[in-house]
Structure formats: structure tokens, C-alpha cells
Amino acid sequence: SCQTGVTQWIAACSGLLQTTTVQGQCRQMLYGIFQRHKAGQFRLSKSCGGLIPANGAITQQNRSFYTTNKHLSAKDSLQPSEEKVGAFTRIIEAMGFTGPLKYSRWKIKVAALRMYTCCVEKTDYEEFFNRCQMPDTLNSWFLVAQLHVWMCLVRMKQEGRTGKYMCRYIVHCMWEDVEQRGKVMGINSVVLKEDLRSMVENFYAALFGYDEGILSDDHVLAAALWRNLFNRNCEDPRHLELLVEYVRKQVQHLDALSGEDLLLTGEVSWRPLVESNARSILKPHSPVYNDEGL
């Protein structure tokens, strides 16, 4: 098995490496394998029968490598597999239509409207304006609202195709509400149309920044909040620290909610902006709903 110029397959921790060895190099290779075996890097079967058979080819039978236990972090955790759909469903969705969902579209739209309502009615905007020194304008209201809408989108995208369909309707409800609020405030239609176009661009840019921030450390998240929520105008770093803590605990709070309840009811609750004990995040009670999702 050690003839000159014969191609050998040498077992290594990274796999099987193809190389050409001579008779003396083969002896050195076997000596190194046994030395690593004594050091505990990997185990060999008795007499190397599982690695080096008589004909010179090396197989992977009876071989086990030394592995270390790695603790998965939050961003390294295993994600649920993508929902499997048939070929027909993929075709109609590629054409712009919606395939069959887990629940009826009417129930999902009602839940989406209710979830958006929780974003705009259960949030203390006055506290945000006072503590973060933000002007009391329609744009400031929209910036705070889109932050909560984004957190809902992050949660609902974990519920497969049905959750993604619900995300689309949540965003639709948001733009309908912004347009109606602008009309009630007496904003000119031309000016309102230009403002909506600018809000749409800022909204999708903010989604990208917030997604990057929630998957990274607090520095990246603080930079995203500084650019999008504060419009690059924040002189007190304590405001950024407060908002970073707020976003982290809200995302953790939403993750504790049941996905089935969110798809059927859309009821979400929010932690206060400032609280005495930020670690007291308990799993909320499941809402009660009837067969129609109400």
C-alpha cells in the first residue's frame, strides 16, 4: 500500500485529501495519525482496519472525530424550515396570486387590522415624544408607529406563508391610516402625496436597518434607531440606550406570544417604555376568541 507514486487517500479532520506519497512519507503519515490519536483529536478503529484496508484505499467506516459542544447564540439558533408547498401553489404565487393559506383570508385580514390597531392605540406616543424630545408632528407619529409595525412584521414572518400574507395586509392598513390622518389634518393633497412617497422610501429603508440591527449587536441597532427614528438628530446617548432596551425587550415579549393566537386574533400588548424591572417579562395570557376569530 505504500508503493512509490501511488495515489493515497489520507484521512484528516477536514475530510479525505488526495495526495501522492512515497514510501518514507507514508510511514511518517501513519506515525502522525497515531500521535494525534493519543492526543485525543480523533479515534481510530483497532489496527486501523476501518481507515486503511489492504488494497490501499481508505474508507470512512468505524471513524469518529473529536467534536466540541458549541452553544448556539440567539442569531445562530436553528430556524424553522420553510413551509413546503406544491408546484401549483408556487406557480400561482409567482403570478401574483395568493395560494391556499392555513386560515381563511377574511380571518387573517381581521387579525391584521387588529394588530395594526394595537400598534397605534396601545402605544403611549406622548411618552415617546417627551422622553426622546421628538416634535409632536405627523412624521414623528409615523416614525414611532412604523417601529412597532416592524416588530409585528418580524414576529409574524415566523408563521410561514400565512404570517407573510398577514404582514402584507398590516402594511396596507398602515398606509391607509396614514393617508386618512393626513386628510383629517387638512394637508394639501399634492403635499400629502409627496409626503407619502417619501414615507414609503423611508419605511423600507428603516425595515432594512432595523433587521440588520436586531440580528447584530446593540451598536448596530442604536445606529439604525439614530438614522430612522431620530432622523440623525439625537444629542443625548441615553435616549438611544433607552430605545435599544425597549426594542430588545419588545421583540422578546412578542416571541413569547402564541403564533396561532396571533394569526386568529392579532392581539398584542406592549411593554412600557420605562419600567422598574426590565427583566420581569412574563408570558402573557392567551386571548380568548370564537370560531370566527373574534
mmCIF file of C-alpha atoms in Angstrom:
data_model
loop_
_atom_site.group_PDB
_atom_site.id
_atom_site.type_symbol
_atom_site.label_atom_id
_atom_site.label_comp_id
_atom_site.label_asym_id
_atom_site.label_seq_id
_atom_site.Cartn_x
_atom_site.Cartn_y
_atom_site.Cartn_z
ATOM 1 C CA SER A 1 0.000 0.000 0.000
ATOM 2 C CA CYS A 2 2.997 2.323 0.162
ATOM 3 C CA GLN A 3 4.391 1.967 -3.378
ATOM 4 C CA THR A 4 6.114 4.992 -4.919
ATOM 5 C CA GLY A 5 3.841 7.237 -6.964
ATOM 6 C CA VAL A 6 0.640 5.504 -5.821
ATOM 7 C CA THR A 7 -2.216 7.883 -5.089
ATOM 8 C CA GLN A 8 -3.305 7.571 -1.494
ATOM 9 C CA TRP A 9 -6.340 8.884 0.382
ATOM 10 C CA ILE A 10 -5.220 10.233 3.719
ATOM 11 C CA ALA A 11 -7.794 10.672 6.491
ATOM 12 C CA ALA A 12 -7.722 14.150 8.018
ATOM 13 C CA CYS A 13 -10.126 16.076 10.275
ATOM 14 C CA SER A 14 -11.301 18.169 7.315
ATOM 15 C CA GLY A 15 -12.115 15.153 5.138
ATOM 16 C CA LEU A 16 -10.174 12.926 2.784
ATOM 17 C CA LEU A 17 -7.312 14.649 0.968
ATOM 18 C CA GLN A 18 -5.952 13.211 -2.290
ATOM 19 C CA THR A 19 -2.177 13.282 -2.484
ATOM 20 C CA THR A 20 0.819 11.316 -3.836
ATOM 21 C CA THR A 21 3.204 9.929 -1.289
ATOM 22 C CA VAL A 22 6.382 7.905 -1.278
ATOM 23 C CA GLN A 23 7.260 5.030 0.965
ATOM 24 C CA GLY A 24 9.005 7.148 3.619
ATOM 25 C CA GLN A 25 6.237 9.757 3.693
ATOM 26 C CA CYS A 26 3.619 7.055 4.257
ATOM 27 C CA ARG A 27 5.416 5.895 7.393
ATOM 28 C CA GLN A 28 5.532 9.482 8.685
ATOM 29 C CA MET A 29 1.828 9.856 7.948
ATOM 30 C CA LEU A 30 0.918 6.763 9.972
ATOM 31 C CA TYR A 31 3.130 7.899 12.838
ATOM 32 C CA GLY A 32 1.408 11.320 12.894
ATOM 33 C CA ILE A 33 -2.033 9.688 12.902
ATOM 34 C CA PHE A 34 -1.233 7.609 15.958
ATOM 35 C CA GLN A 35 0.267 10.625 17.724
ATOM 36 C CA ARG A 36 -2.950 12.617 17.179
ATOM 37 C CA HIS A 37 -4.923 9.595 18.295
ATOM 38 C CA LYS A 38 -3.044 9.586 21.595
ATOM 39 C CA ALA A 39 -3.692 13.326 21.982
ATOM 40 C CA GLY A 40 -7.442 12.689 21.690
ATOM 41 C CA GLN A 41 -8.074 14.551 18.434
ATOM 42 C CA PHE A 42 -9.878 11.599 16.867
ATOM 43 C CA ARG A 43 -10.274 7.861 17.404
ATOM 44 C CA LEU A 44 -9.210 5.042 15.146
ATOM 45 C CA SER A 45 -10.579 1.548 14.998
ATOM 46 C CA LYS A 46 -8.419 -1.374 16.050
ATOM 47 C CA SER A 47 -5.384 -1.892 13.783
ATOM 48 C CA CYS A 48 -6.706 0.942 11.584
ATOM 49 C CA GLY A 49 -8.930 -1.579 9.872
ATOM 50 C CA GLY A 50 -11.643 0.956 9.314
ATOM 51 C CA LEU A 51 -9.330 3.510 7.666
ATOM 52 C CA ILE A 52 -6.596 1.672 5.743
ATOM 53 C CA PRO A 53 -7.644 -1.638 4.168
ATOM 54 C CA ALA A 54 -5.239 -3.991 2.432
ATOM 55 C CA ASN A 55 -5.764 -2.613 -1.068
ATOM 56 C CA GLY A 56 -4.606 0.866 -0.136
ATOM 57 C CA ALA A 57 -7.989 2.647 -0.427
ATOM 58 C CA ILE A 58 -9.111 4.488 2.666
ATOM 59 C CA THR A 59 -12.745 4.332 3.752
ATOM 60 C CA GLN A 60 -14.715 6.128 6.461
ATOM 61 C CA GLN A 61 -16.013 3.093 8.348
ATOM 62 C CA ASN A 62 -15.688 2.954 12.136
ATOM 63 C CA ARG A 63 -14.308 6.506 12.240
ATOM 64 C CA SER A 64 -15.340 9.175 14.740
ATOM 65 C CA PHE A 65 -13.823 12.622 15.074
ATOM 66 C CA TYR A 66 -13.368 14.712 18.170
ATOM 67 C CA THR A 67 -16.042 17.389 18.409
ATOM 68 C CA THR A 68 -16.681 20.201 20.852
ATOM 69 C CA ASN A 69 -20.008 21.333 22.201
ATOM 70 C CA LYS A 70 -20.877 24.768 20.811
ATOM 71 C CA HIS A 71 -23.577 26.808 22.487
ATOM 72 C CA LEU A 72 -25.808 28.437 19.905
ATOM 73 C CA SER A 73 -26.428 32.124 20.334
ATOM 74 C CA ALA A 74 -29.695 33.903 19.542
ATOM 75 C CA LYS A 75 -28.764 34.608 15.950
ATOM 76 C CA ASP A 76 -27.202 31.134 15.466
ATOM 77 C CA SER A 77 -30.284 29.259 16.681
ATOM 78 C CA LEU A 78 -31.932 26.853 14.303
ATOM 79 C CA GLN A 79 -34.713 28.420 12.302
ATOM 80 C CA PRO A 80 -37.886 26.529 11.405
ATOM 81 C CA SER A 81 -37.845 25.019 7.959
ATOM 82 C CA GLU A 82 -39.661 26.790 5.172
ATOM 83 C CA GLU A 83 -43.247 25.696 4.665
ATOM 84 C CA LYS A 84 -43.431 23.132 1.902
ATOM 85 C CA VAL A 85 -45.882 23.903 -0.899
ATOM 86 C CA GLY A 86 -46.732 22.185 -4.134
ATOM 87 C CA ALA A 87 -45.691 23.166 -7.627
ATOM 88 C CA PHE A 88 -49.122 24.610 -8.460
ATOM 89 C CA THR A 89 -49.029 26.864 -5.398
ATOM 90 C CA ARG A 90 -45.589 28.153 -6.321
ATOM 91 C CA ILE A 91 -46.760 28.894 -9.855
ATOM 92 C CA ILE A 92 -49.834 30.896 -8.846
ATOM 93 C CA GLU A 93 -47.859 32.796 -6.203
ATOM 94 C CA ALA A 94 -45.214 33.651 -8.795
ATOM 95 C CA MET A 95 -48.020 35.097 -10.934
ATOM 96 C CA GLY A 96 -49.039 37.407 -8.076
ATOM 97 C CA PHE A 97 -51.935 35.412 -6.661
ATOM 98 C CA THR A 98 -52.251 34.025 -3.148
ATOM 99 C CA GLY A 99 -52.170 30.291 -2.677
ATOM 100 C CA PRO A 100 -54.128 28.307 -0.084
ATOM 101 C CA LEU A 101 -53.494 29.514 3.475
ATOM 102 C CA LYS A 102 -53.824 27.927 6.872
ATOM 103 C CA TYR A 103 -56.858 30.066 7.732
ATOM 104 C CA SER A 104 -59.341 31.976 5.625
ATOM 105 C CA ARG A 105 -58.229 35.305 4.200
ATOM 106 C CA TRP A 106 -61.072 37.088 5.983
ATOM 107 C CA LYS A 107 -59.853 35.937 9.388
ATOM 108 C CA ILE A 108 -56.279 36.918 8.572
ATOM 109 C CA LYS A 109 -57.304 40.387 7.389
ATOM 110 C CA VAL A 110 -59.331 40.961 10.549
ATOM 111 C CA ALA A 111 -56.390 39.853 12.686
ATOM 112 C CA ALA A 112 -54.017 42.081 10.687
ATOM 113 C CA LEU A 113 -56.254 45.110 11.157
ATOM 114 C CA ARG A 114 -56.493 44.391 14.871
ATOM 115 C CA MET A 115 -52.732 44.016 15.180
ATOM 116 C CA TYR A 116 -52.147 47.347 13.463
ATOM 117 C CA THR A 117 -54.755 48.917 15.729
ATOM 118 C CA CYS A 118 -52.772 47.659 18.726
ATOM 119 C CA CYS A 119 -49.686 49.366 17.297
ATOM 120 C CA VAL A 120 -51.351 52.780 17.105
ATOM 121 C CA GLU A 121 -53.747 52.664 20.075
ATOM 122 C CA LYS A 122 -51.790 50.781 22.747
ATOM 123 C CA THR A 123 -48.618 52.858 22.351
ATOM 124 C CA ASP A 124 -48.057 55.913 24.533
ATOM 125 C CA TYR A 125 -46.863 58.378 21.887
ATOM 126 C CA GLU A 126 -46.793 61.282 24.305
ATOM 127 C CA GLU A 127 -44.267 59.451 26.461
ATOM 128 C CA PHE A 128 -42.106 58.800 23.399
ATOM 129 C CA PHE A 129 -42.218 62.465 22.397
ATOM 130 C CA ASN A 130 -41.381 63.706 25.888
ATOM 131 C CA ARG A 131 -38.612 61.290 26.815
ATOM 132 C CA CYS A 132 -36.949 61.267 23.396
ATOM 133 C CA GLN A 133 -37.514 65.004 22.764
ATOM 134 C CA MET A 134 -39.309 64.425 19.469
ATOM 135 C CA PRO A 135 -41.607 67.057 17.901
ATOM 136 C CA ASP A 136 -45.319 66.322 18.057
ATOM 137 C CA THR A 137 -45.920 66.014 14.303
ATOM 138 C CA LEU A 138 -47.428 63.515 11.893
ATOM 139 C CA ASN A 139 -43.958 62.415 10.808
ATOM 140 C CA SER A 140 -42.891 61.734 14.437
ATOM 141 C CA TRP A 141 -46.069 59.742 14.992
ATOM 142 C CA PHE A 142 -45.342 57.745 11.845
ATOM 143 C CA LEU A 143 -41.751 57.012 12.904
ATOM 144 C CA VAL A 144 -42.906 55.597 16.247
ATOM 145 C CA ALA A 145 -45.745 53.673 14.600
ATOM 146 C CA GLN A 146 -43.500 52.108 11.964
ATOM 147 C CA LEU A 147 -41.128 50.908 14.689
ATOM 148 C CA HIS A 148 -43.962 48.941 16.317
ATOM 149 C CA VAL A 149 -45.256 47.750 12.942
ATOM 150 C CA TRP A 150 -41.773 46.458 12.118
ATOM 151 C CA MET A 151 -41.648 44.468 15.366
ATOM 152 C CA CYS A 152 -45.004 42.891 14.470
ATOM 153 C CA LEU A 153 -43.720 42.039 10.995
ATOM 154 C CA VAL A 154 -40.650 40.363 12.496
ATOM 155 C CA ARG A 155 -42.903 38.204 14.675
ATOM 156 C CA MET A 156 -45.442 37.275 12.008
ATOM 157 C CA LYS A 157 -42.833 36.305 9.398
ATOM 158 C CA GLN A 158 -42.043 33.359 11.650
ATOM 159 C CA GLU A 159 -45.504 31.884 10.953
ATOM 160 C CA GLY A 160 -44.855 30.715 7.413
ATOM 161 C CA ARG A 161 -46.849 31.724 4.353
ATOM 162 C CA THR A 162 -49.927 32.668 6.368
ATOM 163 C CA GLY A 163 -47.909 35.022 8.544
ATOM 164 C CA LYS A 164 -46.281 36.641 5.495
ATOM 165 C CA TYR A 165 -49.711 37.236 3.974
ATOM 166 C CA MET A 166 -50.764 38.878 7.227
ATOM 167 C CA CYS A 167 -47.681 41.119 7.066
ATOM 168 C CA ARG A 168 -48.755 42.423 3.674
ATOM 169 C CA TYR A 169 -52.155 43.440 4.993
ATOM 170 C CA ILE A 170 -50.664 45.062 8.114
ATOM 171 C CA VAL A 171 -48.578 47.326 5.872
ATOM 172 C CA HIS A 172 -51.661 48.020 3.731
ATOM 173 C CA CYS A 173 -53.618 49.090 6.818
ATOM 174 C CA MET A 174 -50.766 51.370 7.871
ATOM 175 C CA TRP A 175 -50.716 53.317 4.601
ATOM 176 C CA GLU A 176 -54.494 53.632 4.599
ATOM 177 C CA ASP A 177 -54.365 55.043 8.115
ATOM 178 C CA VAL A 178 -51.536 57.491 7.329
ATOM 179 C CA GLU A 179 -53.423 58.831 4.319
ATOM 180 C CA GLN A 180 -56.642 59.285 6.301
ATOM 181 C CA ARG A 181 -54.832 61.051 9.149
ATOM 182 C CA GLY A 182 -53.208 63.421 6.665
ATOM 183 C CA LYS A 183 -56.603 64.311 5.188
ATOM 184 C CA VAL A 184 -58.105 64.894 8.623
ATOM 185 C CA MET A 185 -55.222 67.225 9.488
ATOM 186 C CA GLY A 186 -56.021 69.277 6.384
ATOM 187 C CA ILE A 187 -52.809 68.594 4.483
ATOM 188 C CA ASN A 188 -52.976 69.519 0.815
ATOM 189 C CA SER A 189 -53.478 66.520 -1.454
ATOM 190 C CA VAL A 190 -50.382 67.289 -3.541
ATOM 191 C CA VAL A 191 -48.216 67.776 -0.467
ATOM 192 C CA LEU A 192 -49.700 64.666 1.127
ATOM 193 C CA LYS A 193 -48.897 62.605 -1.953
ATOM 194 C CA GLU A 194 -45.279 63.756 -1.901
ATOM 195 C CA ASP A 195 -45.048 63.075 1.831
ATOM 196 C CA LEU A 196 -46.438 59.575 1.354
ATOM 197 C CA ARG A 197 -43.868 58.864 -1.339
ATOM 198 C CA SER A 198 -41.097 59.974 0.991
ATOM 199 C CA MET A 199 -42.578 57.927 3.859
ATOM 200 C CA VAL A 200 -42.664 54.802 1.698
ATOM 201 C CA GLU A 201 -38.977 55.161 0.836
ATOM 202 C CA ASN A 202 -38.033 55.806 4.465
ATOM 203 C CA PHE A 203 -40.188 52.909 5.654
ATOM 204 C CA TYR A 204 -38.481 50.236 3.574
ATOM 205 C CA ALA A 205 -35.057 51.712 4.335
ATOM 206 C CA ALA A 206 -35.941 51.560 8.040
ATOM 207 C CA LEU A 207 -37.025 47.918 7.726
ATOM 208 C CA PHE A 208 -33.633 47.023 6.293
ATOM 209 C CA GLY A 209 -31.795 48.928 9.028
ATOM 210 C CA TYR A 210 -33.876 47.503 11.861
ATOM 211 C CA ASP A 211 -33.489 43.948 10.534
ATOM 212 C CA GLU A 212 -29.729 44.389 10.457
ATOM 213 C CA GLY A 213 -29.780 45.850 13.953
ATOM 214 C CA ILE A 214 -31.883 43.129 15.562
ATOM 215 C CA LEU A 215 -29.568 40.457 14.114
ATOM 216 C CA SER A 216 -26.427 42.283 15.241
ATOM 217 C CA ASP A 217 -25.261 43.846 18.474
ATOM 218 C CA ASP A 218 -26.619 46.918 20.249
ATOM 219 C CA HIS A 219 -24.254 49.267 18.421
ATOM 220 C CA VAL A 220 -25.791 48.430 15.036
ATOM 221 C CA LEU A 221 -29.315 48.653 16.427
ATOM 222 C CA ALA A 222 -28.570 52.016 18.037
ATOM 223 C CA ALA A 223 -27.222 53.298 14.713
ATOM 224 C CA ALA A 224 -30.413 52.181 12.952
ATOM 225 C CA LEU A 225 -32.580 53.947 15.548
ATOM 226 C CA TRP A 226 -30.442 57.069 15.279
ATOM 227 C CA ARG A 227 -30.851 57.183 11.492
ATOM 228 C CA ASN A 228 -34.529 56.288 11.227
ATOM 229 C CA LEU A 229 -36.343 57.168 14.450
ATOM 230 C CA PHE A 230 -34.345 60.272 15.412
ATOM 231 C CA ASN A 231 -33.568 61.423 11.856
ATOM 232 C CA ARG A 232 -29.878 61.672 12.823
ATOM 233 C CA ASN A 233 -30.727 64.285 15.425
ATOM 234 C CA CYS A 234 -30.104 62.862 18.890
ATOM 235 C CA GLU A 235 -27.712 64.674 21.200
ATOM 236 C CA ASP A 236 -28.318 62.545 24.299
ATOM 237 C CA PRO A 237 -26.972 58.963 24.045
ATOM 238 C CA ARG A 238 -29.268 57.942 26.899
ATOM 239 C CA HIS A 239 -32.201 58.222 24.508
ATOM 240 C CA LEU A 240 -30.594 55.671 22.201
ATOM 241 C CA GLU A 241 -29.847 53.404 25.145
ATOM 242 C CA LEU A 242 -33.484 53.607 26.240
ATOM 243 C CA LEU A 243 -34.792 52.755 22.767
ATOM 244 C CA VAL A 244 -32.357 49.863 22.270
ATOM 245 C CA GLU A 245 -33.505 48.321 25.545
ATOM 246 C CA TYR A 246 -37.129 48.939 24.570
ATOM 247 C CA VAL A 247 -36.785 47.187 21.198
ATOM 248 C CA ARG A 248 -34.939 44.193 22.657
ATOM 249 C CA LYS A 249 -37.492 43.542 25.367
ATOM 250 C CA GLN A 250 -40.445 44.086 23.000
ATOM 251 C CA VAL A 251 -39.105 41.543 20.499
ATOM 252 C CA GLN A 252 -38.568 39.078 23.329
ATOM 253 C CA HIS A 253 -42.085 39.786 24.594
ATOM 254 C CA LEU A 254 -43.635 39.183 21.153
ATOM 255 C CA ASP A 255 -41.694 35.937 20.731
ATOM 256 C CA ALA A 256 -43.430 34.620 23.859
ATOM 257 C CA LEU A 257 -46.855 35.039 22.221
ATOM 258 C CA SER A 258 -48.519 32.060 20.589
ATOM 259 C CA GLY A 259 -48.395 32.100 16.803
ATOM 260 C CA GLU A 260 -51.828 30.527 16.483
ATOM 261 C CA ASP A 261 -53.371 33.213 18.680
ATOM 262 C CA LEU A 262 -51.700 35.970 16.716
ATOM 263 C CA LEU A 263 -52.947 34.591 13.394
ATOM 264 C CA LEU A 264 -56.524 34.333 14.678
ATOM 265 C CA THR A 265 -56.823 37.411 16.903
ATOM 266 C CA GLY A 266 -53.950 39.790 16.184
ATOM 267 C CA GLU A 267 -53.996 40.946 19.809
ATOM 268 C CA VAL A 268 -50.607 42.176 21.005
ATOM 269 C CA SER A 269 -49.583 44.073 24.111
ATOM 270 C CA TRP A 270 -46.579 46.307 24.637
ATOM 271 C CA ARG A 271 -44.187 46.691 27.493
ATOM 272 C CA PRO A 272 -43.871 50.220 28.906
ATOM 273 C CA LEU A 273 -41.084 52.421 27.642
ATOM 274 C CA VAL A 274 -39.629 52.819 31.134
ATOM 275 C CA GLU A 275 -40.241 50.228 33.838
ATOM 276 C CA SER A 276 -38.715 49.484 37.187
ATOM 277 C CA ASN A 277 -37.753 45.890 36.394
ATOM 278 C CA ALA A 278 -36.892 45.288 32.753
ATOM 279 C CA ARG A 279 -36.332 41.557 33.373
ATOM 280 C CA SER A 280 -39.890 40.920 34.501
ATOM 281 C CA ILE A 281 -41.024 39.772 31.068
ATOM 282 C CA LEU A 282 -43.629 37.113 31.654
ATOM 283 C CA LYS A 283 -45.536 35.116 29.100
ATOM 284 C CA PRO A 284 -48.887 36.910 28.618
ATOM 285 C CA HIS A 285 -52.199 35.179 28.923
ATOM 286 C CA SER A 286 -53.588 33.699 25.729
ATOM 287 C CA PRO A 287 -56.551 35.660 24.329
ATOM 288 C CA VAL A 288 -59.969 34.066 24.020
ATOM 289 C CA TYR A 289 -61.598 34.022 20.595
ATOM 290 C CA ASN A 290 -64.541 32.307 18.916
ATOM 291 C CA ASP A 291 -64.693 30.261 15.733
ATOM 292 C CA GLU A 292 -64.720 33.429 13.572
ATOM 293 C CA GLY A 293 -61.525 34.691 15.166
ATOM 294 C CA LEU A 294 -63.282 37.483 17.069
#
